[in-house]
PDB file of C-alpha atoms in Angstrom:
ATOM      1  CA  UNK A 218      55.753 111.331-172.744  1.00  0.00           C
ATOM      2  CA  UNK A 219      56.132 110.708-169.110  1.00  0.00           C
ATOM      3  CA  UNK A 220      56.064 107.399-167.266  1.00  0.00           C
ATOM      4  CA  UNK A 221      55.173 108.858-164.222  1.00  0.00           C
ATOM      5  CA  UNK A 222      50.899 108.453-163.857  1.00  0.00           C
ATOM      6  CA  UNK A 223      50.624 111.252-161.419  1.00  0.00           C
ATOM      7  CA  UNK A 224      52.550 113.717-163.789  1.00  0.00           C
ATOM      8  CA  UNK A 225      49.959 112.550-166.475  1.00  0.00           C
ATOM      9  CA  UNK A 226      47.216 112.657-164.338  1.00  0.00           C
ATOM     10  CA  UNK A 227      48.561 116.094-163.619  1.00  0.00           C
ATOM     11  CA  UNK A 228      49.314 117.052-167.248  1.00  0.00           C
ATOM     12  CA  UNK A 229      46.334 116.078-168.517  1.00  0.00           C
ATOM     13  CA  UNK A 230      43.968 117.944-166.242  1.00  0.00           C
ATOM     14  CA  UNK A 231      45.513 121.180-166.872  1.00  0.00           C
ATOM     15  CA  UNK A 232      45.930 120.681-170.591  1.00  0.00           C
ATOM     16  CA  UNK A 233      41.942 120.080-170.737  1.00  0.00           C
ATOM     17  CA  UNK A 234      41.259 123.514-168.470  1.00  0.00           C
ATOM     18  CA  UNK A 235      40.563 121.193-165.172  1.00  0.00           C
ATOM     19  CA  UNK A 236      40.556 122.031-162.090  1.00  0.00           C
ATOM     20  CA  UNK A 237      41.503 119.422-158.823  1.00  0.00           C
ATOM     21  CA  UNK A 238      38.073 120.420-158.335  1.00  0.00           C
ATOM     22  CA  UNK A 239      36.574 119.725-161.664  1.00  0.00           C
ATOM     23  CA  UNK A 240      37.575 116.311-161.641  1.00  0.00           C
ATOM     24  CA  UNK A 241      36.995 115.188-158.452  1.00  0.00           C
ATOM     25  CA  UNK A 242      33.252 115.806-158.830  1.00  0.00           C
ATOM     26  CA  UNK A 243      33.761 114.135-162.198  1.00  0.00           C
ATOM     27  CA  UNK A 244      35.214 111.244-160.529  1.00  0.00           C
ATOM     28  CA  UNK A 245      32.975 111.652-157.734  1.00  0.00           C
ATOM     29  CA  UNK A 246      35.937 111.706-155.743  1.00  0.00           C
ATOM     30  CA  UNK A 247      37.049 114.216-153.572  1.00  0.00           C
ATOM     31  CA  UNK A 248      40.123 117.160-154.682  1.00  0.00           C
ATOM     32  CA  UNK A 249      42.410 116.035-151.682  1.00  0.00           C
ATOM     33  CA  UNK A 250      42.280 112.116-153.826  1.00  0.00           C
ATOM     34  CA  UNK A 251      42.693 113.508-157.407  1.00  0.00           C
ATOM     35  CA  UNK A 252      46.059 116.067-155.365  1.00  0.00           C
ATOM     36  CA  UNK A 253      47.757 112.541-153.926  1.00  0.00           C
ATOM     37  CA  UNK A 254      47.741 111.014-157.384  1.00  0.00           C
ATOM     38  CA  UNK A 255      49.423 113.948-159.266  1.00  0.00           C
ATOM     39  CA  UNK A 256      52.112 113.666-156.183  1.00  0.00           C
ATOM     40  CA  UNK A 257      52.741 110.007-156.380  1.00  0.00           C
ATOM     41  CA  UNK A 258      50.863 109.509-153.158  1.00  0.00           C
ATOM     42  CA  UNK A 259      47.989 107.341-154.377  1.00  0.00           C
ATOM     43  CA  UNK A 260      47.196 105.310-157.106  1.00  0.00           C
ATOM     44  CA  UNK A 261      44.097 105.163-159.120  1.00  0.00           C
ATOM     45  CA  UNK A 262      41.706 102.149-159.480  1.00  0.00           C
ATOM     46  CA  UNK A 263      41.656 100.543-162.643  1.00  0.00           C
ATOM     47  CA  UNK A 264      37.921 101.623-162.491  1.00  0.00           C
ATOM     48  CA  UNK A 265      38.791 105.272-161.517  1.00  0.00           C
ATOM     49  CA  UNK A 266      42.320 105.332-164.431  1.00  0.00           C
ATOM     50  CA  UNK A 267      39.496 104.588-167.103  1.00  0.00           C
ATOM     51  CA  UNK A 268      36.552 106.659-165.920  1.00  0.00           C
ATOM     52  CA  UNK A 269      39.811 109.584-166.257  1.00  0.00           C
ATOM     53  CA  UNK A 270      40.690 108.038-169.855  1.00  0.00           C
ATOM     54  CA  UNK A 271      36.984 108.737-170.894  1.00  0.00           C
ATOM     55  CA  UNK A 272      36.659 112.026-169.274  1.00  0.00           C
ATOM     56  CA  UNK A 273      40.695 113.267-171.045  1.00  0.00           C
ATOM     57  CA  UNK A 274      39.678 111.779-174.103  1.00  0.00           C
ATOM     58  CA  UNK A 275      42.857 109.855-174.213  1.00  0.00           C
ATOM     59  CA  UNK A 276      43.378 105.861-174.242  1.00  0.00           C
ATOM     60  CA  UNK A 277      43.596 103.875-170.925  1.00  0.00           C
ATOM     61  CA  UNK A 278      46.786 102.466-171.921  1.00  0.00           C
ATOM     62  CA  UNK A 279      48.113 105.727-172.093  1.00  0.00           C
ATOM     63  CA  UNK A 280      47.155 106.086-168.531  1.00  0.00           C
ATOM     64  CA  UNK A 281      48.543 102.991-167.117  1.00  0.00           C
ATOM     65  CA  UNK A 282      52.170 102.932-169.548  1.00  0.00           C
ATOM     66  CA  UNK A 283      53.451 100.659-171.505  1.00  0.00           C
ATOM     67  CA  UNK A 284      52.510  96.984-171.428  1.00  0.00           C
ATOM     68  CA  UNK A 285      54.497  94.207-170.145  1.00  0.00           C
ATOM     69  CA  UNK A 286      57.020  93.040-173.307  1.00  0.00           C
ATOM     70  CA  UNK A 287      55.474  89.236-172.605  1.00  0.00           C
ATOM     71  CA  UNK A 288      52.085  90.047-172.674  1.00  0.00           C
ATOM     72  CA  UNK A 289      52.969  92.072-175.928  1.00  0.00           C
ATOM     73  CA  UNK A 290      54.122  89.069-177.367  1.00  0.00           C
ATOM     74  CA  UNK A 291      51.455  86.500-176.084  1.00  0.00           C
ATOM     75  CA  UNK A 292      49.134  89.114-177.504  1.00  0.00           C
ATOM     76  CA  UNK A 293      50.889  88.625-180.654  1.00  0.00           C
ATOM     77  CA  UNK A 294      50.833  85.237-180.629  1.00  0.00           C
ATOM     78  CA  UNK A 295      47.242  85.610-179.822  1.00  0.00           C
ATOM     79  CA  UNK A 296      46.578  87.549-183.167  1.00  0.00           C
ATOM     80  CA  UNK A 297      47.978  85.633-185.498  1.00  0.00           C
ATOM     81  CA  UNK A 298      46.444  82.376-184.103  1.00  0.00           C
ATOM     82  CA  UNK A 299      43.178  84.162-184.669  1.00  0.00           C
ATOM     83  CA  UNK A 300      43.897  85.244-188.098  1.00  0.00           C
ATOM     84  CA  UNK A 301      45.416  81.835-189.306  1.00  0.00           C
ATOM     85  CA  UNK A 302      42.380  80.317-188.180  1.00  0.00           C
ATOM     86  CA  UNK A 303      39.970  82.250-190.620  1.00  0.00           C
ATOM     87  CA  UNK A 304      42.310  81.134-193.718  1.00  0.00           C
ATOM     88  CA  UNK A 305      41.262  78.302-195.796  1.00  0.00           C
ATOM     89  CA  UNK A 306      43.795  75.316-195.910  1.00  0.00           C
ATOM     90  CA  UNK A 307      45.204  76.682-199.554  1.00  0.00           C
ATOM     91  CA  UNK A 308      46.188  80.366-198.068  1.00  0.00           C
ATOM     92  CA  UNK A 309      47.501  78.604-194.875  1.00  0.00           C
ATOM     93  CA  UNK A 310      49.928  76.270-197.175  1.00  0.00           C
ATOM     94  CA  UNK A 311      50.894  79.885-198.602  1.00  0.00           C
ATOM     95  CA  UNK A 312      51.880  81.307-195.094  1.00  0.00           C
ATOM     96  CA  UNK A 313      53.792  78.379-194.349  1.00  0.00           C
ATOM     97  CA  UNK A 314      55.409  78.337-197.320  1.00  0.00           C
ATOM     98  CA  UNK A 315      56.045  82.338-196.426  1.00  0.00           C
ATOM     99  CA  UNK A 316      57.103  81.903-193.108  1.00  0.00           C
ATOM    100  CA  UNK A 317      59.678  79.383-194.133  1.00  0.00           C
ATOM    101  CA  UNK A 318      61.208  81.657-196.368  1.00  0.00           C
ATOM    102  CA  UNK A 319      61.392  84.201-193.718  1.00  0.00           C
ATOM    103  CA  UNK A 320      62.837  81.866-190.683  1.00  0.00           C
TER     104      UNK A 320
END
């Protein structure tokens, strides 16, 4: 998988039968815009890297790469705060109890 958004921009478009064309009207952008971000000239809007994500069929995150390794774990973090919170105080006695075990 490339890193590169233009070379998935580019990628994708011709995988789905696309033309510069195509998605520009799509986009309601014009060809010459969709051309500079397959050659690393421009970048797409958050706005216009999603309304692409819908119209590929493939996930925004895909689009936009790999997420920064802190927000990864804050998002973590984030998840199991969330999860602990729906336990009753017996089960969370039982993760602790885990948790211990594993640290």
């Amino acid at each position: 998988m490339e890193n590169d958004l233009g070379a998935k921009v580019k990628k994708l478009r011709i995988s789905h039968g696309l033309t510069q064309e195509d998605v520009a009207n799509a986009l309601d952008v014009t060809p010459g815009y969709i051309s500079n971000v397959e050659n690393g000239r421009n970048l797409m809007t958050l706005r216009m890297l999603s309304y692409y994500a819908e119209l590929t069929g493939v996930s925004l995150d895909y689009l936009a790469g790999s997420v920064d390794k802190e927000y990864q774990k804050t998002a973590l973090d984030n998840e199991i705060m969330q999860l602990v919170q729906k336990l009753d105080t017996e089960k969370k006695e039982k993760l602790i109890s885990t948790l211990r075990i594993w640290a």
